[in-house]
mmCIF file of C-alpha atoms and ligand atoms in Angstrom:
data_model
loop_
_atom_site.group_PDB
_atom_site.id
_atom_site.type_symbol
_atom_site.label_atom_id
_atom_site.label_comp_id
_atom_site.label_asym_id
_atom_site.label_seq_id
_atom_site.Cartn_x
_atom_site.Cartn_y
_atom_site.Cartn_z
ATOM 1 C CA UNK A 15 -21.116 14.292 -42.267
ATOM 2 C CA UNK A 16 -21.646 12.911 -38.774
ATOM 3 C CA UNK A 17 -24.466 15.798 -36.892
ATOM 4 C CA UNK A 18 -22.611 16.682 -33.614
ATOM 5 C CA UNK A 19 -24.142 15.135 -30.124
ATOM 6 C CA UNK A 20 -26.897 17.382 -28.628
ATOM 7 C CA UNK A 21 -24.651 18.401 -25.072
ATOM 8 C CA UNK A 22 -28.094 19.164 -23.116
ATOM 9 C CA UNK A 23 -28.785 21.471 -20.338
ATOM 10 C CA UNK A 24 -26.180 22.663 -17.760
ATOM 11 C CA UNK A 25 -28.160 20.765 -15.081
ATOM 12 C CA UNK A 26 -28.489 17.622 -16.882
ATOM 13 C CA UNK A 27 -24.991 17.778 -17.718
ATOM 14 C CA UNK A 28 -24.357 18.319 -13.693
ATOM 15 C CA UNK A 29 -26.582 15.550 -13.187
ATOM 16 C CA UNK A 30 -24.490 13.218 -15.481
ATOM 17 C CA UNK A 31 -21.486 14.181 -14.477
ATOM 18 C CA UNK A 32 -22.384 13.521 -10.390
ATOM 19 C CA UNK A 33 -23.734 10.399 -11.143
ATOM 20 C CA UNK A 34 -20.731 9.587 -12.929
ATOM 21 C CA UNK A 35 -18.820 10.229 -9.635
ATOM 22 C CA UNK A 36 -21.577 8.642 -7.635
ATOM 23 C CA UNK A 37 -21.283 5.685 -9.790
ATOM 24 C CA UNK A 38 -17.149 5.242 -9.766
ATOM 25 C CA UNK A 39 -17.481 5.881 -5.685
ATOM 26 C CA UNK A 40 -20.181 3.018 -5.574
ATOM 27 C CA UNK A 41 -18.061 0.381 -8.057
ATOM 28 C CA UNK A 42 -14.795 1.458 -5.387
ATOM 29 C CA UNK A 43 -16.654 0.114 -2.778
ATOM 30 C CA UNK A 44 -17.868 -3.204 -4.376
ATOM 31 C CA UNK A 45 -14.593 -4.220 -5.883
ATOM 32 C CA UNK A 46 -13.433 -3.028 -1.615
ATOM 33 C CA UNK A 47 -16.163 -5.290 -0.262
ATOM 34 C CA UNK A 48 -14.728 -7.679 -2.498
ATOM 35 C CA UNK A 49 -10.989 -7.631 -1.864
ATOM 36 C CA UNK A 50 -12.031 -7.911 2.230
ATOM 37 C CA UNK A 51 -13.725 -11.208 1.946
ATOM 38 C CA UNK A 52 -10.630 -12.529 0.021
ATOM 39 C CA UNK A 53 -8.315 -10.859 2.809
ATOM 40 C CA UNK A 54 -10.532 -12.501 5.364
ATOM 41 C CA UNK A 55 -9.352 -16.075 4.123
ATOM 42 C CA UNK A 56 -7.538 -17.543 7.433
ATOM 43 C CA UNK A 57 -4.120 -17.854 7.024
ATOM 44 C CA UNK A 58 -1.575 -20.314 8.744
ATOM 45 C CA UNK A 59 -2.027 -20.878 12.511
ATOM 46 C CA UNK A 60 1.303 -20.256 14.486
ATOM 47 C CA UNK A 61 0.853 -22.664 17.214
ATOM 48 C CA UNK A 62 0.454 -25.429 14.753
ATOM 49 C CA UNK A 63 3.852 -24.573 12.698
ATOM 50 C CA UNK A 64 5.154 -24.590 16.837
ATOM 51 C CA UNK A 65 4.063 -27.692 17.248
ATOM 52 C CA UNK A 66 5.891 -28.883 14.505
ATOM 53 C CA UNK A 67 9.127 -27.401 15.246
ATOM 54 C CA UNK A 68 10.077 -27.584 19.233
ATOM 55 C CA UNK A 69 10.348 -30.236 20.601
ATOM 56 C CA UNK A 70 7.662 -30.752 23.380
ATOM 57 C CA UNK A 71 9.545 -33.292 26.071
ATOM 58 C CA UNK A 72 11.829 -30.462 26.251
ATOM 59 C CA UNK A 73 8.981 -27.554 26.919
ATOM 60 C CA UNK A 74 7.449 -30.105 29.740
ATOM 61 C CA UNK A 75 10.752 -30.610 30.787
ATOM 62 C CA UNK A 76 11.044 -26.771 30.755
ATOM 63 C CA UNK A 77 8.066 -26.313 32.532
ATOM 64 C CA UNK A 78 8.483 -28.788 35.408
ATOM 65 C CA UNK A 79 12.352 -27.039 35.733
ATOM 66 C CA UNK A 80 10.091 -23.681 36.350
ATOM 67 C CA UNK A 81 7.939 -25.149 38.765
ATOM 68 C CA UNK A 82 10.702 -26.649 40.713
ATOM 69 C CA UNK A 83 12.544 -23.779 40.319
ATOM 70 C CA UNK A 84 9.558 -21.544 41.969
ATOM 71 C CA UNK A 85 9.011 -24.093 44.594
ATOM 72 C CA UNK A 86 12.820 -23.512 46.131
ATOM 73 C CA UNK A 87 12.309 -20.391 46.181
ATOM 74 C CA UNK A 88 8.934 -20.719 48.133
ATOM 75 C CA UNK A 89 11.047 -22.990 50.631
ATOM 76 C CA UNK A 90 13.809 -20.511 50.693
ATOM 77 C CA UNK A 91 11.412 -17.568 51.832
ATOM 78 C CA UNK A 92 9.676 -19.556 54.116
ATOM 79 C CA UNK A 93 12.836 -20.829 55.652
ATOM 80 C CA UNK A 94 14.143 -17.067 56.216
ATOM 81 C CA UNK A 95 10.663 -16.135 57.497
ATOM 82 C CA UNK A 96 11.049 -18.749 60.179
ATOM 83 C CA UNK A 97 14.649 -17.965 60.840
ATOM 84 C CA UNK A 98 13.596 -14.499 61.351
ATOM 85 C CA UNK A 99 11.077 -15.310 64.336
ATOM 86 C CA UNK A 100 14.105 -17.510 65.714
ATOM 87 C CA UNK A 101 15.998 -14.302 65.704
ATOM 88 C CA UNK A 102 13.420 -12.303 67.460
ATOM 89 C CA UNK A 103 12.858 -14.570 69.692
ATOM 90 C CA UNK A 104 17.021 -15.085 70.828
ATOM 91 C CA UNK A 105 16.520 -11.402 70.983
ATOM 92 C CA UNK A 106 14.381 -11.669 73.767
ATOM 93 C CA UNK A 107 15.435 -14.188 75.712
ATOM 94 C CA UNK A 108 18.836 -12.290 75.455
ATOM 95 C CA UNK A 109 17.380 -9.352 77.417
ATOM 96 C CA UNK A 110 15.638 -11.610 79.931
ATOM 97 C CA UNK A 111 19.287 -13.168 80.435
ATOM 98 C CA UNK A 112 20.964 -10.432 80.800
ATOM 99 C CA UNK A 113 18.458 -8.904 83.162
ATOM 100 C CA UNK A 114 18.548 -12.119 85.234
ATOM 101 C CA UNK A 115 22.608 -11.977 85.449
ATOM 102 C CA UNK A 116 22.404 -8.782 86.364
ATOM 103 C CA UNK A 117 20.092 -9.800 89.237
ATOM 104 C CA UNK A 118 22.349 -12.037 90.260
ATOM 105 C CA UNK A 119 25.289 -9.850 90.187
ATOM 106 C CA UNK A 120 23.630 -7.560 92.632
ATOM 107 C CA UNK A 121 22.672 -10.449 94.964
ATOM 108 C CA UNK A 122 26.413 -11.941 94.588
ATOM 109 C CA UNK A 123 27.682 -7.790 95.668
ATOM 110 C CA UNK A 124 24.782 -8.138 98.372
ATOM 111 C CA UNK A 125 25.663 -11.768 99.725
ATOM 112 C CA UNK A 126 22.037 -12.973 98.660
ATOM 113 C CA UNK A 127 21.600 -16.154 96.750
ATOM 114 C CA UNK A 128 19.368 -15.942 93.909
ATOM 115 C CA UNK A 129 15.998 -17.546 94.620
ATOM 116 C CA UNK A 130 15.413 -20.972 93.444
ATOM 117 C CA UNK A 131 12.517 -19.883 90.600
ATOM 118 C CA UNK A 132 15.028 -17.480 89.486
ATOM 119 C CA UNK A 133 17.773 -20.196 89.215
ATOM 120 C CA UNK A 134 16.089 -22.202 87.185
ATOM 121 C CA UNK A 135 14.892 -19.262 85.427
ATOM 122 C CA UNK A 136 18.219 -19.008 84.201
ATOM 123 C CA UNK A 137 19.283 -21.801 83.277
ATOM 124 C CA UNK A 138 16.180 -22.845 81.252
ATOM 125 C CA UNK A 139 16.667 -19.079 79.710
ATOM 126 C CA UNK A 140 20.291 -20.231 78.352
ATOM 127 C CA UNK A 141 19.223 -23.349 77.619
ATOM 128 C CA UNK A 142 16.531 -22.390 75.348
ATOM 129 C CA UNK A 143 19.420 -19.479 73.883
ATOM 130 C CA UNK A 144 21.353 -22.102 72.570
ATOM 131 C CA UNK A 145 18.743 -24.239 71.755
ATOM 132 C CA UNK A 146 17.776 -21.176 69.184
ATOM 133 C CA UNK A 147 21.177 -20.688 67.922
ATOM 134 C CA UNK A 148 21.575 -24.525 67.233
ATOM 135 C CA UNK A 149 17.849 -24.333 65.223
ATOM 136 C CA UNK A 150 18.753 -20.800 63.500
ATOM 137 C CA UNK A 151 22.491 -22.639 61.892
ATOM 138 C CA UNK A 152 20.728 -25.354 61.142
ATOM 139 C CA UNK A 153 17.944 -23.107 59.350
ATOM 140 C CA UNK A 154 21.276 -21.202 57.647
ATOM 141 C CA UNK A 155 22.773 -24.529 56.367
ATOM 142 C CA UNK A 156 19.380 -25.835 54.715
ATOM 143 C CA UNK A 157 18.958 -22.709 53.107
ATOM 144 C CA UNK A 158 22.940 -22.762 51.710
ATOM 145 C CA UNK A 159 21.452 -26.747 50.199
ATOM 146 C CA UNK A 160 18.413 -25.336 49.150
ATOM 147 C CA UNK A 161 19.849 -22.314 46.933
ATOM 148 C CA UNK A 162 22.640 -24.328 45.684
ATOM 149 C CA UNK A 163 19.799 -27.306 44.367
ATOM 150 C CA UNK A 164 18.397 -23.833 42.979
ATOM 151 C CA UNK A 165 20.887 -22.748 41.294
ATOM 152 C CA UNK A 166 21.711 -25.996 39.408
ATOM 153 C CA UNK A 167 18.260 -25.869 38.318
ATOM 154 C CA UNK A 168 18.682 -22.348 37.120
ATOM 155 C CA UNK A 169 21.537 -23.511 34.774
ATOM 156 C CA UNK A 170 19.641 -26.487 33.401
ATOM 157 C CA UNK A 171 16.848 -24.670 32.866
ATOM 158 C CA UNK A 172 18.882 -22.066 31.121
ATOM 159 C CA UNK A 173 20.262 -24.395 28.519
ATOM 160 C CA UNK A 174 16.803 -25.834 27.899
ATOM 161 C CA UNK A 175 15.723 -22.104 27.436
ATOM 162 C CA UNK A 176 18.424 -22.056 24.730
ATOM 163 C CA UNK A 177 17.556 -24.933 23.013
ATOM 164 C CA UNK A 178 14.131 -24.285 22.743
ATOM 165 C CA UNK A 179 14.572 -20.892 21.888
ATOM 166 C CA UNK A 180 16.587 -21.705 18.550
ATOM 167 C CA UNK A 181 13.709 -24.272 17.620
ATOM 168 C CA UNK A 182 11.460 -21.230 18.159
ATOM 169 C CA UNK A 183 13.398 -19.191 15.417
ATOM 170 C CA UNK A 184 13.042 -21.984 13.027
ATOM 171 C CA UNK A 185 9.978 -22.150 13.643
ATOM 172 C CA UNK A 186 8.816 -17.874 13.107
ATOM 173 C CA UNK A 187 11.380 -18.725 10.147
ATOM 174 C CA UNK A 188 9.042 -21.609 8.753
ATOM 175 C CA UNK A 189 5.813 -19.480 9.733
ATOM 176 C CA UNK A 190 7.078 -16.016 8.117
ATOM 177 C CA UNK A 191 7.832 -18.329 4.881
ATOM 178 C CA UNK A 192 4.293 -19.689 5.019
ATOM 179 C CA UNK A 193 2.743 -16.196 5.785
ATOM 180 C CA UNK A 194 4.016 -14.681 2.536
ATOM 181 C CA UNK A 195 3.120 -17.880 0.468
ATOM 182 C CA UNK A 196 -0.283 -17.020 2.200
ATOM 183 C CA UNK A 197 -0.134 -13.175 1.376
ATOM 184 C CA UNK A 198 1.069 -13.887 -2.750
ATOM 185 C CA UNK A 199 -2.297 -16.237 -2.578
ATOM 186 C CA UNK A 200 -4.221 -13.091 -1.849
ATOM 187 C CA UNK A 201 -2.701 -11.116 -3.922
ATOM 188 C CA UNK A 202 -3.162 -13.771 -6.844
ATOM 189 C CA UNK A 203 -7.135 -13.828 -5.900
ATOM 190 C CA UNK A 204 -7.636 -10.072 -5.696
ATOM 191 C CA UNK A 205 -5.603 -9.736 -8.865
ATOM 192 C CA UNK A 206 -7.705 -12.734 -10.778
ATOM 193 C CA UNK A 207 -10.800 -10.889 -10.308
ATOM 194 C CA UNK A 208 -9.340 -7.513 -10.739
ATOM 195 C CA UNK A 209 -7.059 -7.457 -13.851
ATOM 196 C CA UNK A 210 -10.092 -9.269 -16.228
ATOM 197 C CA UNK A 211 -12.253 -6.085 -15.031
ATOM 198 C CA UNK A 212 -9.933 -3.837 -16.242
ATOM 199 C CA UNK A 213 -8.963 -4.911 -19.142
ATOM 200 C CA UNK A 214 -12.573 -5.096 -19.898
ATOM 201 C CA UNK A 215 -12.664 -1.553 -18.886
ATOM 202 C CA UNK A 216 -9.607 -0.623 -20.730
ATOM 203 C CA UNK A 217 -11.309 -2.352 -24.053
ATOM 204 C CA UNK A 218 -14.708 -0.023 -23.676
ATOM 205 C CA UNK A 219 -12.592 3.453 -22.865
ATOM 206 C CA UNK A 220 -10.635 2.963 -26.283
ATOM 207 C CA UNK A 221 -13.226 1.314 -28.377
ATOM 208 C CA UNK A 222 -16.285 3.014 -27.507
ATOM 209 C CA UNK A 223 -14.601 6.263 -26.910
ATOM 210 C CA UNK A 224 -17.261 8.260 -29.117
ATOM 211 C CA UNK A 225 -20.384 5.833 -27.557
ATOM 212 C CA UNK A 226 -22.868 7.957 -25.628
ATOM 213 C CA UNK A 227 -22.325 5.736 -22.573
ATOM 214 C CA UNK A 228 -18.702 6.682 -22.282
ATOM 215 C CA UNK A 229 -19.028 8.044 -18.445
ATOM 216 C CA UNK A 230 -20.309 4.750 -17.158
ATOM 217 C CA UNK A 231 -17.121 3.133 -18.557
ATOM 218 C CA UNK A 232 -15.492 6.321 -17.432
ATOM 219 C CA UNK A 233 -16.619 5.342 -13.780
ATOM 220 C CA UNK A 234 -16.241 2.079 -14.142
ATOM 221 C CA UNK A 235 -12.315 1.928 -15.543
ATOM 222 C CA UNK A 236 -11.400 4.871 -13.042
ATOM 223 C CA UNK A 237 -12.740 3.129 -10.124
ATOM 224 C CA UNK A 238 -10.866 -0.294 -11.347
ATOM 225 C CA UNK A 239 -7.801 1.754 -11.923
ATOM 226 C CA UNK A 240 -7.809 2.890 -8.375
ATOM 227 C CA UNK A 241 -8.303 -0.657 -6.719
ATOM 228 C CA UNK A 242 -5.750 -2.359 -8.603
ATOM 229 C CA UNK A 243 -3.304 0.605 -7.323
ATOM 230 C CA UNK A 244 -3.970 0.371 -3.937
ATOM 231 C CA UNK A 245 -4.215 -3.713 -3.948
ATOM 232 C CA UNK A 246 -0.420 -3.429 -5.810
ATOM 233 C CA UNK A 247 0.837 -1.225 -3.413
ATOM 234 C CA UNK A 248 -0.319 -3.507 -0.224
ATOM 235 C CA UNK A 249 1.361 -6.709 -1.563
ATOM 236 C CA UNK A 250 4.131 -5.789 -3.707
ATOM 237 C CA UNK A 251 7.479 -4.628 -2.069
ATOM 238 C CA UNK A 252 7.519 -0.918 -2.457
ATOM 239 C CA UNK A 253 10.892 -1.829 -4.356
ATOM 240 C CA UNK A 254 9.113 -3.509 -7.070
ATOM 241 C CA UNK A 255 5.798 -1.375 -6.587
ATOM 242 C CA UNK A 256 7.897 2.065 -7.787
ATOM 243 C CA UNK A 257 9.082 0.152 -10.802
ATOM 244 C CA UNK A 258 5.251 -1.054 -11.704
ATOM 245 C CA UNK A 259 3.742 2.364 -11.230
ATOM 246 C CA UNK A 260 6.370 3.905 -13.272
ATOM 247 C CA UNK A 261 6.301 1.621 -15.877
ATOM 248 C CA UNK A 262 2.445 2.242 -15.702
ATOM 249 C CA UNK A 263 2.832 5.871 -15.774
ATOM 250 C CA UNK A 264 4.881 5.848 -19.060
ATOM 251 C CA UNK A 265 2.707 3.715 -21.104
ATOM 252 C CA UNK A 266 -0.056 6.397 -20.045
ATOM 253 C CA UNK A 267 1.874 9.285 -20.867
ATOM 254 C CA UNK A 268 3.508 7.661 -23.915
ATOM 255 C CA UNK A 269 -0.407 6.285 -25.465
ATOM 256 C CA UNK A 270 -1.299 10.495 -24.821
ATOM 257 C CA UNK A 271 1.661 11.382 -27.390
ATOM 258 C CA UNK A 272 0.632 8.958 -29.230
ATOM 259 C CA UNK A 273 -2.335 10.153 -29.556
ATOM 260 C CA UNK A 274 -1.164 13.189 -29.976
ATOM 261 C CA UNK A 275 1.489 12.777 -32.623
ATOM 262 C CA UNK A 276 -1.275 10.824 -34.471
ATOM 263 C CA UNK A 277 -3.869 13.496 -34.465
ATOM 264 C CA UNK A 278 -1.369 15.831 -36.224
ATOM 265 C CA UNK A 279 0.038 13.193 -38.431
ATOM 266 C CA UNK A 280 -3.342 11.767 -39.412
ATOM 267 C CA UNK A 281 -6.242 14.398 -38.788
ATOM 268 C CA UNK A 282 -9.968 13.322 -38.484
ATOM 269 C CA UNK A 283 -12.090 14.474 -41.315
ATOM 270 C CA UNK A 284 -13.814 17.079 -39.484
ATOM 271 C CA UNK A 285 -10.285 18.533 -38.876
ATOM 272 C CA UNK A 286 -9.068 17.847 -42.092
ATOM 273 C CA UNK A 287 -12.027 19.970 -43.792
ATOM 274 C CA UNK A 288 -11.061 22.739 -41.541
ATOM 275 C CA UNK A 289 -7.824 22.615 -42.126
ATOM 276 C CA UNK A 290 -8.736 22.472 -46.199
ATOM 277 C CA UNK A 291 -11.297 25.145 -46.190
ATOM 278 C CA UNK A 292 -9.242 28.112 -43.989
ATOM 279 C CA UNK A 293 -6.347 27.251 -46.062
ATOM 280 C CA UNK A 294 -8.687 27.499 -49.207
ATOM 281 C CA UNK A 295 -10.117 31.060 -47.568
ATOM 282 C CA UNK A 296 -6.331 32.456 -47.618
ATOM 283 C CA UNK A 297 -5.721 31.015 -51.185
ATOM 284 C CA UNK A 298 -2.834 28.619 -50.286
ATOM 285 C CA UNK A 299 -2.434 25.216 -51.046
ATOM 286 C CA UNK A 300 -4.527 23.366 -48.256
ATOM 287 C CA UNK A 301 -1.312 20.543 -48.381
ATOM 288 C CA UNK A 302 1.573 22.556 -48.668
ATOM 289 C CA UNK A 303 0.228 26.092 -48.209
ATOM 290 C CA UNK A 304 2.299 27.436 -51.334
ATOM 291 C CA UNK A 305 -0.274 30.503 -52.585
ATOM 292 C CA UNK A 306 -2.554 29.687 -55.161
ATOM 293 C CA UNK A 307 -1.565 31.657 -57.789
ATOM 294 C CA UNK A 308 -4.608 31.495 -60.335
ATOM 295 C CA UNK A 309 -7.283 34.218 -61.630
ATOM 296 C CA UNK A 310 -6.775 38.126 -60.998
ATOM 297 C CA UNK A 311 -4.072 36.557 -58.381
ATOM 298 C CA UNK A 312 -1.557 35.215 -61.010
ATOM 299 C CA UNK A 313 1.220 37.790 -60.525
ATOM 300 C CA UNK A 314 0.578 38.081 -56.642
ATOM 301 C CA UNK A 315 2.855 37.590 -53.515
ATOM 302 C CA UNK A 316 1.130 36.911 -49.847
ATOM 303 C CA UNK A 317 1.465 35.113 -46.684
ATOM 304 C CA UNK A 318 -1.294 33.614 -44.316
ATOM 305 C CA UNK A 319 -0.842 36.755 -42.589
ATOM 306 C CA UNK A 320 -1.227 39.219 -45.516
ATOM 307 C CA UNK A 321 -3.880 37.521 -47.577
ATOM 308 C CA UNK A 322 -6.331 40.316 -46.865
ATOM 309 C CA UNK A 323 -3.821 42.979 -47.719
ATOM 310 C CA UNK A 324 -3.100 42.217 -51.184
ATOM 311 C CA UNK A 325 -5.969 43.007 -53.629
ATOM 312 C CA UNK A 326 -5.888 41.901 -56.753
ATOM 313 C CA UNK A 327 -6.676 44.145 -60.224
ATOM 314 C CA UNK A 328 -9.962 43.666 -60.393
ATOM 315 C CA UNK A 329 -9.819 44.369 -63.919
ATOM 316 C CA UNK A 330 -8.833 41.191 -65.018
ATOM 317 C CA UNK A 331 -11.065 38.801 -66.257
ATOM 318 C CA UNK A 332 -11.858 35.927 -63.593
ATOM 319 C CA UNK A 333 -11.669 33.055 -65.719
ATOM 320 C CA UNK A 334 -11.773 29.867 -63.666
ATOM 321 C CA UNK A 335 -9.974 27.082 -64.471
ATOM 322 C CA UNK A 336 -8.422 23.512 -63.365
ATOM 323 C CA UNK A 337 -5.325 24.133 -61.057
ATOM 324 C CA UNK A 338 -2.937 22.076 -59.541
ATOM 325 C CA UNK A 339 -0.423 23.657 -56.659
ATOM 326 C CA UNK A 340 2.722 23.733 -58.438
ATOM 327 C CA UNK A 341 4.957 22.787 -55.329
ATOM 328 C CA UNK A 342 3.159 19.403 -53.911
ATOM 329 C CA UNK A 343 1.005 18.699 -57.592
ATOM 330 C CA UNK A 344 -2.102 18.206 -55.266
ATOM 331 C CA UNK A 345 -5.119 18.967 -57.834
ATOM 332 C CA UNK A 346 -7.136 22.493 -56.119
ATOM 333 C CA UNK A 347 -9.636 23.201 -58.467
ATOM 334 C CA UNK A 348 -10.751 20.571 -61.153
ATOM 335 C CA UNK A 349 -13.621 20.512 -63.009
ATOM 336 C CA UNK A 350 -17.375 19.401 -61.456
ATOM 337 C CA UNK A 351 -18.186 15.808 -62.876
ATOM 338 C CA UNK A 352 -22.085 16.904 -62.699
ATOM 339 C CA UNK A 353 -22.283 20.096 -64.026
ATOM 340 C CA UNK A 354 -18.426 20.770 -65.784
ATOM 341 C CA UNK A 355 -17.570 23.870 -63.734
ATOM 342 C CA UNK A 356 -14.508 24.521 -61.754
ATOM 343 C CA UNK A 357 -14.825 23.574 -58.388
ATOM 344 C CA UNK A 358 -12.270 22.997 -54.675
ATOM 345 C CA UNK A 359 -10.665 19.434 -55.434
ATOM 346 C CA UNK A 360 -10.254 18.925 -51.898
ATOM 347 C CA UNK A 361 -14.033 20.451 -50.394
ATOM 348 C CA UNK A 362 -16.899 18.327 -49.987
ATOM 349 C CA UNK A 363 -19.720 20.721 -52.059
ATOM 350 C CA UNK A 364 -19.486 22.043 -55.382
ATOM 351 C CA UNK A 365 -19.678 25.824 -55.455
ATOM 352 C CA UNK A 366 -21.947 25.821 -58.537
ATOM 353 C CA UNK A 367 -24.052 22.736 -58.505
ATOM 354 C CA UNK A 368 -24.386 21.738 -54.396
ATOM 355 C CA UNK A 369 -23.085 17.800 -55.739
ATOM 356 C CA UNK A 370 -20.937 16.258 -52.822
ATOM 357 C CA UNK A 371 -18.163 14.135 -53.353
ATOM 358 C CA UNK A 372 -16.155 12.227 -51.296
ATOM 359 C CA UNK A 373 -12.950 13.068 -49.830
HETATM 360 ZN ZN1 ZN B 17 0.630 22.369 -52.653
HETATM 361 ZN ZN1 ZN B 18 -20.906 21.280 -59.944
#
């Protein structure tokens, strides 16, 4: 039989099992370093899929409308700037008229003719009043031209705004498309390099489950594992990503029951001689545990619980001899090919002569 693996100290055992960890961390970040320079591949440029799409006599157009748009404003603003100074200026020349007329009221009251500076005073005073008024409705009606041109333009502009706006759509429409044709590419990459590596390490943490180097593949597989999660669950709709990692989940749990059910159903041989010599300890058939009824024991009733309570008459001779369990017809005790003797059918030694056999 197989000797059992020497388990070593509890430090070297701590030892192993850190670098294990040490080892998974440092394979995460290599397969991470990995997956970045894929991400880093450029993807499409939105400008270009712009250029493609709208239509660019209509953005100049667009743009000159803006400009000319701006510069009627400018002239609008300046034209109320100047009207304003017009204004003040009627103010004052208001005041001085009025201070003038009353002059001349008092001189009129007093019999005194104005004198002739302040005649003229006066009349260059009005003059130069309705001189302003004329300039300030003229000012009025250019700016009444000039925000009507403005508001044309505003319209016009407005539609071409429209226009090019709905080529815009088609064209975020075009570069979304292209974006996730982009994004599956990545995903196909980081799963072409990622899927052979673990199957690879899915093929070493069955096969070589008993090899001595199992904790490397350990490392390895677990760290694999983990990538190919995380990569899944950046690219794959979450709707779809739920289904994945449940279906994942199940074949886990169901390969554990599996194994399971299977170690029951089909025990190792280490087991199995366990299994064979408690039952053969108790006297019950090691394959159907019906009691061995043979020797001094013949007449005898026990359990697996009350084996040790029921003694036998020790008076009875304890004449060996071949046995086969009555309920199942499994052969117990048969006799030794090397030395004739009775000895356990189903346990590896003879009792008498030490010759194996194999089971
Ligand atoms: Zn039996
Ligand atoms: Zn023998």
């Amino acid at each position: 039989m197989k000797e059992k693996l020497k388990r070593g100290t509890w430090g070297i055992r701590f030892l192993i099992n850190l670098s294990t960890v040490a080892l998974g961390i440092l394979i995460f970040w290599l397969l991470g370093f990995i997956m970045k320079d894929i991400v880093s591949i450029e993807g499409p440029d939105y400008a270009r899929v712009e250029e493609k799409y709208v239509n660019r006599d209509l953005t100049q157009k667009e743009e000159l409308f803006e400009k000319e748009i701006a510069e009627l404003g400018r002239k609008i603003s300046d034209t109320q700037k100047q009207q304003n100074l017009v204004a003040d200026s009627s103010r004052n020349l208001q005041q001085t008229i009025n201070q003038l007329l009353e002059l001349q009221k008092l001189s009129i009251q007093k019999n005194i003719t104005l004198s002739p500076t302040e005649q003229e005073n006066l009349s260059t005073s009005i003059g130069q009043f309705l001189e302003n008024q004329k300039n300030y409705q003229q000012m009025n009606k250019g700016i009444e031209e000039l925000a009507g041109k403005k508001l044309l333009l505003d319209k016009e502009q407005q539609q071409l705004q429209q226009q090019i706006d709905k080529q815009k759509k088609t064209a975020v429409k075009e570069y979304d498309k292209l974006y996730q044709t982009h994004r599956l590419k990545l995903a196909f990459y980081q799963m072409a390099i990622l899927v052979p590596l673990l199957i690879i390490a899915g093929y070493l943490l069955i096969r070589k489950r008993s090899s001595i180097y199992f904790s490397i593949f350990l490392a390895f597989g677990g760290a694999t594992l983990l990538k190919v999660g995380l990569v899944m669950h950046e690219y794959f709709p979450k709707r779809y990503f739920k289904y994945v990692l449940i279906i994942v989940l199940l074949a886990v749990v169901l390969r554990i029951l599996i194994y399971f059910i299977r170690t029951i159903a089909f025990p190792k041989i280490d087991r199995l001689m366990k299994q064979y010599r408690e039952a053969y300890e108790r006297f019950l058939c090691p394959i159907c545990e019906y009691p061995i009824r043979t020797g001094p024991r013949k007449f005898l009733y026990w359990t697996r619980r009350t084996v040790h309570k029921v003694l036998p008459y020790m008076d009875v001779a304890d004449k060996e001899e071949i046995y086969t369990c009555p309920s199942c017809g499994t052969m117990l005790f048969e006799e030794c090919k090397s030395c004739q003797k009775i000895r356990h059918s189903l346990l590896v030694y003879c009792e008498h002569c030490g010759k194996s056999k194999d089971i």
